[in-house]
mmCIF file of C-alpha atoms in Angstrom:
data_model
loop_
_atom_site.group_PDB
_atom_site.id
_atom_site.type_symbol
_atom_site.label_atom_id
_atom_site.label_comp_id
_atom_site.label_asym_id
_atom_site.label_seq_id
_atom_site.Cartn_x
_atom_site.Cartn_y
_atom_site.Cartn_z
ATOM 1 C CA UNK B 255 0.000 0.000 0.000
ATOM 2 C CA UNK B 256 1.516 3.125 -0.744
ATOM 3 C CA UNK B 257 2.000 5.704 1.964
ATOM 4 C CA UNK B 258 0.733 9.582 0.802
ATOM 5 C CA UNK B 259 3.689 12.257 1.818
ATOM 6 C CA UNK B 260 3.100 14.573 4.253
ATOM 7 C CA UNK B 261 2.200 17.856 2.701
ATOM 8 C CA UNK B 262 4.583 20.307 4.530
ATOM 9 C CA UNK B 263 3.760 24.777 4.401
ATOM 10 C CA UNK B 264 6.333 26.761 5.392
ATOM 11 C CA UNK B 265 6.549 30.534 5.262
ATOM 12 C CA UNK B 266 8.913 32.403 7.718
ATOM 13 C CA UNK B 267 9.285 36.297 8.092
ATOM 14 C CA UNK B 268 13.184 37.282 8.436
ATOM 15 C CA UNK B 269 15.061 36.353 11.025
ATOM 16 C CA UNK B 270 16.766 39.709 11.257
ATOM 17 C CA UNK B 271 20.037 40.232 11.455
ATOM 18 C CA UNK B 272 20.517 36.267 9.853
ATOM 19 C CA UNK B 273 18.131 35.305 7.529
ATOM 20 C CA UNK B 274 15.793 36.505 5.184
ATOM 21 C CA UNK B 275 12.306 34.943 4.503
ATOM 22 C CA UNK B 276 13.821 33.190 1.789
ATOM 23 C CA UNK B 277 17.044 31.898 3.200
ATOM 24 C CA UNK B 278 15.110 30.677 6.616
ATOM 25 C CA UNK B 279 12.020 28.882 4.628
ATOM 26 C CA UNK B 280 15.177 27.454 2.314
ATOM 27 C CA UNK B 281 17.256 25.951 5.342
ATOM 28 C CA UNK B 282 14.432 24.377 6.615
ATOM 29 C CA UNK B 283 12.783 23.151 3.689
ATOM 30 C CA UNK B 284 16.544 21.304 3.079
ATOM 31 C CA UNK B 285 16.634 19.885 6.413
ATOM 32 C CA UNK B 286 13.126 18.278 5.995
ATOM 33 C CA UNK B 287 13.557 16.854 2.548
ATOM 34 C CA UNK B 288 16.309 15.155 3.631
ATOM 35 C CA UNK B 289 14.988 13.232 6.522
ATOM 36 C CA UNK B 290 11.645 12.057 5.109
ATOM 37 C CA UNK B 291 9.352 11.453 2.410
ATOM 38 C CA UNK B 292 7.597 14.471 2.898
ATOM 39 C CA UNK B 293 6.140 16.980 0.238
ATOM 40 C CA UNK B 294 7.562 20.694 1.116
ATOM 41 C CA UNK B 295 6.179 24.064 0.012
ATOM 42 C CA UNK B 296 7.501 27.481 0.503
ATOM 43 C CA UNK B 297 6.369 30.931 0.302
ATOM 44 C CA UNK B 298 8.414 33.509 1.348
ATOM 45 C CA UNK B 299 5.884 36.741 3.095
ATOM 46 C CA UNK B 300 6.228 39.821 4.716
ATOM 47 C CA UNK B 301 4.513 42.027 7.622
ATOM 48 C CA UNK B 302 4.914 45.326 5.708
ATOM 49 C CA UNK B 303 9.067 45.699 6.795
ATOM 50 C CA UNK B 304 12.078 44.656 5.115
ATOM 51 C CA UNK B 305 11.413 42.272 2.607
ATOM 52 C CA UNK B 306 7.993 42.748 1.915
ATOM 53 C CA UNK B 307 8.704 43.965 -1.188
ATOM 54 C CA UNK B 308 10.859 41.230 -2.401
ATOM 55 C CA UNK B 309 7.906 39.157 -1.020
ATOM 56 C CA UNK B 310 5.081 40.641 -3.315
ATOM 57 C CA UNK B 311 7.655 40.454 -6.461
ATOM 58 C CA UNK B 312 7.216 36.602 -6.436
ATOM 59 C CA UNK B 313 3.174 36.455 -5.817
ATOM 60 C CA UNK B 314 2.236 39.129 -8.015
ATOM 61 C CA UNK B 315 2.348 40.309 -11.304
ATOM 62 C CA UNK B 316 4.488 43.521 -11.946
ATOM 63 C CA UNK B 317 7.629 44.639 -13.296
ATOM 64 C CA UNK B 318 10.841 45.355 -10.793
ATOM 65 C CA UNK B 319 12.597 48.817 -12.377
ATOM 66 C CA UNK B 320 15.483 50.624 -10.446
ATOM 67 C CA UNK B 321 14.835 54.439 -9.439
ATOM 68 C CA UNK B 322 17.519 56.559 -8.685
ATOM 69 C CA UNK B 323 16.800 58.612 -5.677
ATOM 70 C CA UNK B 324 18.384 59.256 -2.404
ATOM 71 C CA UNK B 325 19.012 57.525 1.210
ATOM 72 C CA UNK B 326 18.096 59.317 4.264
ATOM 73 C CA UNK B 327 21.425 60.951 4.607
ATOM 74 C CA UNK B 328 21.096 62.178 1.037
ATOM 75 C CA UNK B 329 23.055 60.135 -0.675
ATOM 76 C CA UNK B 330 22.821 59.006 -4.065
ATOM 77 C CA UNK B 331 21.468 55.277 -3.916
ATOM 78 C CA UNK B 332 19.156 53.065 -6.646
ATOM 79 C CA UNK B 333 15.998 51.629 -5.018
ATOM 80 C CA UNK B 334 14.103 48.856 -6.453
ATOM 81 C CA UNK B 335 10.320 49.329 -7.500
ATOM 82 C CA UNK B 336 7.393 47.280 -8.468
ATOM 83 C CA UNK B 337 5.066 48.666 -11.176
ATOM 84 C CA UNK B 338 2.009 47.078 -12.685
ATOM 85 C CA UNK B 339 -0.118 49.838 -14.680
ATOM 86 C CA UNK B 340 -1.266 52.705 -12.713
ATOM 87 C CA UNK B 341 -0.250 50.264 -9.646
ATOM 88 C CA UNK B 342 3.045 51.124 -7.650
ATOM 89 C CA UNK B 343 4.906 48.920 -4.642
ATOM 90 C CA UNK B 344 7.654 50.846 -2.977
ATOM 91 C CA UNK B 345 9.806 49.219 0.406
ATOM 92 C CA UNK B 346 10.948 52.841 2.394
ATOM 93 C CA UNK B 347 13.098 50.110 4.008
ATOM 94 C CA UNK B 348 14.814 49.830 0.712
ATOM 95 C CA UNK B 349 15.325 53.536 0.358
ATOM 96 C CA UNK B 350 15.748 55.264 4.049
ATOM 97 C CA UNK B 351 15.931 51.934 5.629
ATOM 98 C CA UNK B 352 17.523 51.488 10.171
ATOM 99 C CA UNK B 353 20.014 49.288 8.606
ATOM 100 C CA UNK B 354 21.127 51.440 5.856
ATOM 101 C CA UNK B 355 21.630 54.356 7.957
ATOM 102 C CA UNK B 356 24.213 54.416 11.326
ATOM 103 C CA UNK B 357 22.177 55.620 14.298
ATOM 104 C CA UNK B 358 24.299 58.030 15.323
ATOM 105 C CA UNK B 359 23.055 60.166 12.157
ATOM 106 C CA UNK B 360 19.850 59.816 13.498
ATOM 107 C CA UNK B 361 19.090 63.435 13.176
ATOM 108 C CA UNK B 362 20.291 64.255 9.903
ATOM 109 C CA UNK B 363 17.863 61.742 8.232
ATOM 110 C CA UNK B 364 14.927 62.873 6.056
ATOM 111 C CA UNK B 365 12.043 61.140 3.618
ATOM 112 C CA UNK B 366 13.473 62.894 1.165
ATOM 113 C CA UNK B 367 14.543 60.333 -0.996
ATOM 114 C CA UNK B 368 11.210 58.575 -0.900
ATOM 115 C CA UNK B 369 9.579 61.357 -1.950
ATOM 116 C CA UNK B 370 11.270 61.826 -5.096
ATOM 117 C CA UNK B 371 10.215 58.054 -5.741
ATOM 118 C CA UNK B 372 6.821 58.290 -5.328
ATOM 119 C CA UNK B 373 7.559 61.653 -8.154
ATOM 120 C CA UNK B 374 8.893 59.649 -10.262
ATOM 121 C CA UNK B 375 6.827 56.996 -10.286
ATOM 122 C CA UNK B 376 3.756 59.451 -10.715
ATOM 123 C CA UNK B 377 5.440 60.581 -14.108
ATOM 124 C CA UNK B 378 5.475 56.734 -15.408
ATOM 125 C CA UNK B 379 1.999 56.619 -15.087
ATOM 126 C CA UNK B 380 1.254 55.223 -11.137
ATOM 127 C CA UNK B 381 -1.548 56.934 -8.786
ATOM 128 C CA UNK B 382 -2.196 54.129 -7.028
ATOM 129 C CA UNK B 383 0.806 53.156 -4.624
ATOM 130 C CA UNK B 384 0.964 50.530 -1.875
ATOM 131 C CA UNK B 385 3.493 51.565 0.340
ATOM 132 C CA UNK B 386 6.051 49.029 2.694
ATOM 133 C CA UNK B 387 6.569 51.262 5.711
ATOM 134 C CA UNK B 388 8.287 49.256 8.114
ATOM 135 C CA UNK B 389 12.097 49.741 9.181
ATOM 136 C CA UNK B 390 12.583 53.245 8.428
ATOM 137 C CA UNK B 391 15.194 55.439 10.422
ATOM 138 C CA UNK B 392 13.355 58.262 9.772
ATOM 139 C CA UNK B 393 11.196 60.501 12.436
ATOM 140 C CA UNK B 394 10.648 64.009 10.129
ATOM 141 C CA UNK B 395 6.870 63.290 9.838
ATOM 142 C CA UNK B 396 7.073 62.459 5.806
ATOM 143 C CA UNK B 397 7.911 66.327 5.359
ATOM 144 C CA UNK B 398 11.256 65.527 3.443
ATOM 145 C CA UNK B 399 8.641 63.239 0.918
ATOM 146 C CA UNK B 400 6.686 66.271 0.696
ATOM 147 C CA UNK B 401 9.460 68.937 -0.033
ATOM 148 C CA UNK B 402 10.765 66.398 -2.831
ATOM 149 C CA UNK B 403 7.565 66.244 -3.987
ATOM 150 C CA UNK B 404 7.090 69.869 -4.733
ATOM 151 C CA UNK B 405 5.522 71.433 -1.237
ATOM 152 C CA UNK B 406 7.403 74.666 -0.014
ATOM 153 C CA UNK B 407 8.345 74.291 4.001
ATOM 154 C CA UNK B 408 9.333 77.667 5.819
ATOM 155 C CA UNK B 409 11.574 78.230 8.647
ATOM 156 C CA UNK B 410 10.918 81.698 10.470
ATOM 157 C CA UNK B 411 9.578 82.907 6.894
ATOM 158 C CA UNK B 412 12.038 81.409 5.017
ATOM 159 C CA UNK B 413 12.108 78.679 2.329
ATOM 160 C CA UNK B 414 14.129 75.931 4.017
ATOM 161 C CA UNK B 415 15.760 72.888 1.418
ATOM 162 C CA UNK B 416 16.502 69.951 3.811
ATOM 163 C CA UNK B 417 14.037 69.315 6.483
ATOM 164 C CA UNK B 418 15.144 66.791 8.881
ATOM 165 C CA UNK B 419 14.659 64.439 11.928
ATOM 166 C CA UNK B 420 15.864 67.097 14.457
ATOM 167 C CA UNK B 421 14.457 70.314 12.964
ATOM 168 C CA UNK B 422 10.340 70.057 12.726
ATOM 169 C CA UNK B 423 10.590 72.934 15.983
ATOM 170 C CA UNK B 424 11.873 75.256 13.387
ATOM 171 C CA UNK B 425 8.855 75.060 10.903
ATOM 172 C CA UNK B 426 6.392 78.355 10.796
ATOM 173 C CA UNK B 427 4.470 77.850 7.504
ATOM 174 C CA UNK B 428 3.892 74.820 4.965
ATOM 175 C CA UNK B 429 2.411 75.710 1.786
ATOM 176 C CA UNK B 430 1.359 72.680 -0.204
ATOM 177 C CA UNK B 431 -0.499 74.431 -3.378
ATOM 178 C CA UNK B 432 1.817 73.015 -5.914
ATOM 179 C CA UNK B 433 1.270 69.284 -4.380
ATOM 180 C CA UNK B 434 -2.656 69.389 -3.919
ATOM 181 C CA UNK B 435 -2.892 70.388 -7.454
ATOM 182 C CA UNK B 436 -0.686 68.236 -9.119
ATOM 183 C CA UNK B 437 -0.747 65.283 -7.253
ATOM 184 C CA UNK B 438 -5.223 65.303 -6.934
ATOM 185 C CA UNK B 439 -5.702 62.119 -8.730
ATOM 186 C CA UNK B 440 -3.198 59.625 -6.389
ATOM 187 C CA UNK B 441 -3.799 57.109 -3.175
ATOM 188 C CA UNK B 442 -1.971 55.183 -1.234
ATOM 189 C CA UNK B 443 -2.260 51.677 0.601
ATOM 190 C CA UNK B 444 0.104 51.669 3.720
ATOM 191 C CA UNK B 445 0.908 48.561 4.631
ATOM 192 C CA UNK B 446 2.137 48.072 8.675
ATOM 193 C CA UNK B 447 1.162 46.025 11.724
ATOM 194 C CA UNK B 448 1.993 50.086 13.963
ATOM 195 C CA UNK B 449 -0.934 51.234 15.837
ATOM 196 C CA UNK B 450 0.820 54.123 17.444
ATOM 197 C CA UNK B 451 -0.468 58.033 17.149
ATOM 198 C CA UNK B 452 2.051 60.576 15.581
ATOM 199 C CA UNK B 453 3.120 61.931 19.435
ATOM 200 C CA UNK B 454 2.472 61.811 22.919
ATOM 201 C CA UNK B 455 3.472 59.198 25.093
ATOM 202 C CA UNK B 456 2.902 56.420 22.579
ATOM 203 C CA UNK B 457 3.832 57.941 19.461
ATOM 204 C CA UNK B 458 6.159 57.302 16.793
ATOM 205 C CA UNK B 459 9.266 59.632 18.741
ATOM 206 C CA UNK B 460 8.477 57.989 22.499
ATOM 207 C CA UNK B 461 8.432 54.386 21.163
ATOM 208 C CA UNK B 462 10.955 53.549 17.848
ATOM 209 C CA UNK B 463 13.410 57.368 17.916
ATOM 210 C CA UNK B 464 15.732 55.473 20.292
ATOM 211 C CA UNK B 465 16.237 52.731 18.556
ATOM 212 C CA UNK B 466 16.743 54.667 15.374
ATOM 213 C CA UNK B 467 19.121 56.726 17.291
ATOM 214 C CA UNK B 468 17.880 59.548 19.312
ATOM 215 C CA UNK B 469 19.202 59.902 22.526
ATOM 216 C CA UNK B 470 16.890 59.510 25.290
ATOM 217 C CA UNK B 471 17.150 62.941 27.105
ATOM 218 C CA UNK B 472 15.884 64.523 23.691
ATOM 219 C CA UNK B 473 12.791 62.013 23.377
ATOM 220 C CA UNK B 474 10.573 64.701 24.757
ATOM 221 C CA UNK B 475 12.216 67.415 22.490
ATOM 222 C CA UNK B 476 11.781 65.722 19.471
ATOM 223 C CA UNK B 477 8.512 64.828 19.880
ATOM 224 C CA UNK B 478 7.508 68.424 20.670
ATOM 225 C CA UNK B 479 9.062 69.192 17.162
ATOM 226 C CA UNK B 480 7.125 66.331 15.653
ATOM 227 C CA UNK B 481 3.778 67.834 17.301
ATOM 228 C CA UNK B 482 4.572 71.046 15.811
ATOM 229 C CA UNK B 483 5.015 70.306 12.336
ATOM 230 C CA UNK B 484 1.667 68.318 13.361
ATOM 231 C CA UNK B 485 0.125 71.680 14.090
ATOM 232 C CA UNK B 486 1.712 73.193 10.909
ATOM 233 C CA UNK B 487 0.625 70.820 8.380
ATOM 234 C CA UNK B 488 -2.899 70.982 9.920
ATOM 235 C CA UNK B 489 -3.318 74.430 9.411
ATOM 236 C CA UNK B 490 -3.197 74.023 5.664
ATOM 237 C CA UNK B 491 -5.260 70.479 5.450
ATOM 238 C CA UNK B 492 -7.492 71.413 8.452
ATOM 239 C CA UNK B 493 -7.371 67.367 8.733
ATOM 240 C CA UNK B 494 -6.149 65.911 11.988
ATOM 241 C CA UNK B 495 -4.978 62.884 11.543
ATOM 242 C CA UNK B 496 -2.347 62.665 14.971
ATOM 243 C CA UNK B 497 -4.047 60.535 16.656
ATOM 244 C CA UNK B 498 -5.598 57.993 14.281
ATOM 245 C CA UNK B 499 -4.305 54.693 15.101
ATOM 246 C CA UNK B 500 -1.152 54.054 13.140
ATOM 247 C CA UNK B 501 -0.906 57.474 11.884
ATOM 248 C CA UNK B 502 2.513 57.204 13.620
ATOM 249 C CA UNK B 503 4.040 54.374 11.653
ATOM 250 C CA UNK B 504 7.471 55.359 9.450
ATOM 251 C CA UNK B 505 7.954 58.078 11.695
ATOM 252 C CA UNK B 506 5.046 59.783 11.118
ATOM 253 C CA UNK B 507 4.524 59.122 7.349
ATOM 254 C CA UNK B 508 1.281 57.842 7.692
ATOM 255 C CA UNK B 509 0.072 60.573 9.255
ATOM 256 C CA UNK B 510 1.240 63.307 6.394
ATOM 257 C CA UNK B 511 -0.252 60.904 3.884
ATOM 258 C CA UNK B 512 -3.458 60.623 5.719
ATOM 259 C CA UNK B 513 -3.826 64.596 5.705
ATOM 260 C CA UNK B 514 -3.622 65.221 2.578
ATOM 261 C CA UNK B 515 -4.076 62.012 0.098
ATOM 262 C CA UNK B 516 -6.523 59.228 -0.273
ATOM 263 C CA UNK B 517 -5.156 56.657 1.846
ATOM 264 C CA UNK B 518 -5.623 53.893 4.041
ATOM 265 C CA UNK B 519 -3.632 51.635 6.714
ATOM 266 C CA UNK B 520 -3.635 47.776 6.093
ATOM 267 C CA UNK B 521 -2.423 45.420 8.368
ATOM 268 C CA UNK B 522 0.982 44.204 6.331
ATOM 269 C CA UNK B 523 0.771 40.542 6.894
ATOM 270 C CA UNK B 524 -3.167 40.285 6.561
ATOM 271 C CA UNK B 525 -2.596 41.762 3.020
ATOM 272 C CA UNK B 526 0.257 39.701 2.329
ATOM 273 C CA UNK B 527 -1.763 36.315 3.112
ATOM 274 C CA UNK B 528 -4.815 37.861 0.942
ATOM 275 C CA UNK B 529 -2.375 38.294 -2.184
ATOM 276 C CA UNK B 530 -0.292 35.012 -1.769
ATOM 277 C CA UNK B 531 -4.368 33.439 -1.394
ATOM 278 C CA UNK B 532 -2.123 31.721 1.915
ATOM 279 C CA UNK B 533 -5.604 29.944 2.771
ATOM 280 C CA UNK B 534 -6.042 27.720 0.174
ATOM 281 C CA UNK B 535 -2.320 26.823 0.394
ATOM 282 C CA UNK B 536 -3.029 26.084 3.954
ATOM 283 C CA UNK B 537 -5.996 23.935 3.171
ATOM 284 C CA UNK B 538 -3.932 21.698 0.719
ATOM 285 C CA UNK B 539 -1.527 21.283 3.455
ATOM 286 C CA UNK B 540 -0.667 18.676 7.007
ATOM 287 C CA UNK B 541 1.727 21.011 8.540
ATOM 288 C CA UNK B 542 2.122 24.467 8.599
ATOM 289 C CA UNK B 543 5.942 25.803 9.763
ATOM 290 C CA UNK B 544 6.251 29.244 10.407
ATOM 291 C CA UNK B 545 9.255 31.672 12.138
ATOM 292 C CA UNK B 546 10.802 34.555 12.486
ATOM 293 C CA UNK B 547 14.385 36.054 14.489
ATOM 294 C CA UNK B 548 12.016 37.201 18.033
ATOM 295 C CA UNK B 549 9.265 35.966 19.218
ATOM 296 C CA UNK B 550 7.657 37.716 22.322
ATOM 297 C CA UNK B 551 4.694 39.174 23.885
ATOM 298 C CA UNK B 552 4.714 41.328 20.684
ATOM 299 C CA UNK B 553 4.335 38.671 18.267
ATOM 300 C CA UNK B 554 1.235 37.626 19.858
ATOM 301 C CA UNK B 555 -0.772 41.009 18.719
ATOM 302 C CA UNK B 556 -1.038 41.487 14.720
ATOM 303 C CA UNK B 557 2.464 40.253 14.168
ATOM 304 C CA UNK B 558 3.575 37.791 11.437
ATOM 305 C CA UNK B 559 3.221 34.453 12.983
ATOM 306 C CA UNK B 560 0.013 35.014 14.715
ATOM 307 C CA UNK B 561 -1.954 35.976 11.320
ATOM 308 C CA UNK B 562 0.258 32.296 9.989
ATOM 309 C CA UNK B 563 -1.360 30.704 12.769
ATOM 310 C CA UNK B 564 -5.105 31.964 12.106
ATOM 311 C CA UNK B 565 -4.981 30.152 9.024
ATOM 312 C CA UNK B 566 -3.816 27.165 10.280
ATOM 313 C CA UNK B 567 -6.523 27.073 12.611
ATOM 314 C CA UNK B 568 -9.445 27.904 10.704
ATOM 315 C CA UNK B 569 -8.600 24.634 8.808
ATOM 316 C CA UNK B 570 -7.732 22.644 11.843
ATOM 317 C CA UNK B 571 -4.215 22.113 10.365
ATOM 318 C CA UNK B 572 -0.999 21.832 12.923
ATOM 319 C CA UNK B 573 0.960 24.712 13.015
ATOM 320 C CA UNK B 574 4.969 25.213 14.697
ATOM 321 C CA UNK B 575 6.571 28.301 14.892
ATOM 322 C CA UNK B 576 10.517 28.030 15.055
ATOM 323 C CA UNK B 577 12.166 31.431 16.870
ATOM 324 C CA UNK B 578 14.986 32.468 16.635
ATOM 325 C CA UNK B 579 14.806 33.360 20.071
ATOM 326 C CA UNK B 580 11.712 32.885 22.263
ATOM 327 C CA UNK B 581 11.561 35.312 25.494
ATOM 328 C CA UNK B 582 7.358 34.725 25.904
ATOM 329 C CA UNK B 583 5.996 32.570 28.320
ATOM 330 C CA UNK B 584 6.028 29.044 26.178
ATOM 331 C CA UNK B 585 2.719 28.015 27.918
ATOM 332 C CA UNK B 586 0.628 30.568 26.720
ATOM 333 C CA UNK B 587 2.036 30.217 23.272
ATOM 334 C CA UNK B 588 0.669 26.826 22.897
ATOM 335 C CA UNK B 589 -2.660 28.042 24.876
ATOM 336 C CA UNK B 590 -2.992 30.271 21.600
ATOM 337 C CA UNK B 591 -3.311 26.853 19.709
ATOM 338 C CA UNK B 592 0.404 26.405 18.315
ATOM 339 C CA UNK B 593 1.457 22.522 18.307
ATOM 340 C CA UNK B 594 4.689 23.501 19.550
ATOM 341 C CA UNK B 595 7.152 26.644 19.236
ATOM 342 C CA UNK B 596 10.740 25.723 19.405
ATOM 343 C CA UNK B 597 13.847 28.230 20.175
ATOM 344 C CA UNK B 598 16.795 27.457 18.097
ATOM 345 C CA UNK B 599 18.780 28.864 21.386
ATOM 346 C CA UNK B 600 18.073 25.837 22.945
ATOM 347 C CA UNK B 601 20.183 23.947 20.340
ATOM 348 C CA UNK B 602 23.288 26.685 21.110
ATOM 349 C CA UNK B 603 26.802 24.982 21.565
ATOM 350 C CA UNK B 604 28.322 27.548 24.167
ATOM 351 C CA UNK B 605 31.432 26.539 22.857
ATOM 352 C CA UNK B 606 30.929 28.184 19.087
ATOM 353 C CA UNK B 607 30.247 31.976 18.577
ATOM 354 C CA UNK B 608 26.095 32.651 18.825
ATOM 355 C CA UNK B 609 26.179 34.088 15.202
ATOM 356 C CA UNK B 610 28.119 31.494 13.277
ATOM 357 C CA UNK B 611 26.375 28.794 14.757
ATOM 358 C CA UNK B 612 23.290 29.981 12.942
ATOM 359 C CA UNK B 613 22.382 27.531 10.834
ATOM 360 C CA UNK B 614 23.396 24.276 12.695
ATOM 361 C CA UNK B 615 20.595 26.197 15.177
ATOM 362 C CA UNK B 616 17.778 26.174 12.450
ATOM 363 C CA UNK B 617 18.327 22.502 11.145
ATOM 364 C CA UNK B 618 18.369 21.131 14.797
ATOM 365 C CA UNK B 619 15.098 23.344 15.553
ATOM 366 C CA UNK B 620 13.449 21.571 12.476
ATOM 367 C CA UNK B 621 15.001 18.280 13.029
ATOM 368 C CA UNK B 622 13.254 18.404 16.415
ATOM 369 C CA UNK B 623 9.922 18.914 14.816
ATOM 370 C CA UNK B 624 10.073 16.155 12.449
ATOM 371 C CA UNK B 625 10.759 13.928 15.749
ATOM 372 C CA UNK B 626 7.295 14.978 16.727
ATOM 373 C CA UNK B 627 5.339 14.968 13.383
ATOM 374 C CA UNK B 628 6.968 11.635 13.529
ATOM 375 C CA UNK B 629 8.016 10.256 16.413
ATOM 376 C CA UNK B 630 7.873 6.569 15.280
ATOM 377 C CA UNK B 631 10.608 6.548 13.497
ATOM 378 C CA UNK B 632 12.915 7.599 16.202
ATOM 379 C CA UNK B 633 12.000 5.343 19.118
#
């Protein structure tokens, strides 16, 4: 009688700082091949951060064109875009991206170079754009997109050419007249699992500036600045938009873009799974295997894996999550409905460096999955 293969899913976000979704779902796709007569699919995804864009290129249909614009120090870089008709895809990770930029910059970083993307994607035809925004290094409230993109931004009456991360206290006067008229006929998709406002205790500056490099004594400073060029730009849309939740994602991009365009805030991995149609790979499927580099009390609320589990349980299918590090209570993990979440810290040999140990890490994780998938053939 012959024996049907298992039928095995597997679609990891990055593992920062090690692997992409790619190079994860391909290491353990390997590992599993070669142990067992098993069928294995990947897809590689993304939550709206680094990657995502790389992501879509596979699922959809559109052509990848280079862009010369800026990074967020102003210097000359080539982004990658996705274009499809009037239909745009731009990564700002790709373009004014944390890793691209050394914190300790931190305040001379602008939009800029975004801005002139979404320009000169506007002049190959696009108006409708769906927008990456995680991993920027940005906090300048999307101003430096908007001075690229023809608006006029005034310090203490006059014109000002390089609006930055540190200097929204200095802004008396926006004047957007060329923008609104030119650009009246464009929207935008934002794709993000941030639910923060623009400022305030929970907004874009208190929350992610640190880690993009502000120092913590000027927390409070910047995100005065940020809530003035709030005020500013309201006084020309008369739309606030501060406190709308995620308006504070990308540094406050969302919340320029939500003042003055057509434009709306999708949860990045629910969108991902809709265009990959991740359910009916799911339902043709035994196992699901899912991952990414952290997984924590954060993951549990809109993140990647959790929207990889829904799925999984909709159709009653077993789902594992492999992390590169787990630092949330195990227990309530599996309460959620995971068959099992392994940490591939727990397969460390303190003798070799953390990092180059990487992969040996990964393949024992997986290896100690297949063990319980199927356990009878190593008793």
């Amino acid at each position: 009688m012959k024996t049907l293969k298992k039928k095995i899913l597997i679609a990891c976000d990055s593992f920062k700082g090690y692997f992409t979704s790619e190079e994860a779902n391909s290491i353990i796709k390997k590992e599993i091949e070669d142990r067992g007569n098993y069928e294995v699919y990947t897809i590689a995804l993304g939550d709206g951060g680094e990657g995502t864009l790389s992501a879509l290129e596979n699922i959809i249909d559109a052509n990848a064109i280079e862009i010369e614009t800026y990074n967020a120090l102003m210097k000359n870089i080539t982004a990658k875009v996705l274009v499809d008709g009037t239909n745009g895809y731009i990564e700002v990770a790709n373009i004014i991206g944390i890793t691209m930029t050394p914190i300790s910059m931190f305040e001379k970083t602008t939009t800029y170079g975004v801005g002139i993307v979404i320009k000169k994607m506007y002049e190959l035809g696009v108006r409708n754009f769906t927008i990456c925004l995680g991993g920027t290094s940005t906090n300048d409230l999307g101003l430096g997109i908007l001075e690229a993109m023809g608006g006029s931004i005034y310090f203490d009456d006059c014109l000002i050419e390089n609006v930055t991360s540190s200097n929204l206290n200095h802004i008396v006067n926006i004047n957007l007249n060329n923008i609104i008229q030119r650009y009246k006929d464009i929207s935008f998709t934002l794709l993000c699992d941030v639910k923060n406002p623009t400022y305030g205790e929970n907004g874009c500056t208190m929350i992610y500036a640190k880690q993009k490099g502000a120092k913590v004594e000027k927390l409070k400073q910047y995100d005065e600045s940020v809530k003035n060029a709030v005020n500013k730009l309201n006084d020309v849309t008369n739309k606030n938009t501060a406190f709308l939740e995620g308006s504070g994602a990308a540094g406050g991009i969302a919340c320029m873009l939500m003042s003055l365009f057509d434009t709306s805030i999708e949860s990045g991995i629910e969108y991902m799974l809709n265009v990959a149609n991740f359910s009916s790979l799911v339902i043709e499927s035994d196992i699901v295997i899912t991952g990414e580099g952290s997984i924590d009390e954060q993951s549990l609320s809109g993140k990647f894996i959790t929207g990889i589990l829904d799925l999984a349980k909709k159709s009653e299918k077993d789902c594992y999550a492999i992390g590169g590090i787990v630092i949330a209570n195990k227990s309530n993990l599996i309460n959620q409905g995971w068959k099992d979440i392994v940490n591939t810290c727990d397969f460390h040999d303190e003798n070799i460096d953390l990092h180059e140990d990487k992969i040996e890490r990964l393949q024992e994780a997986t290896r100690y999955l297949i063990k319980e998938w199927d356990y009878d053939k190593y008793i």
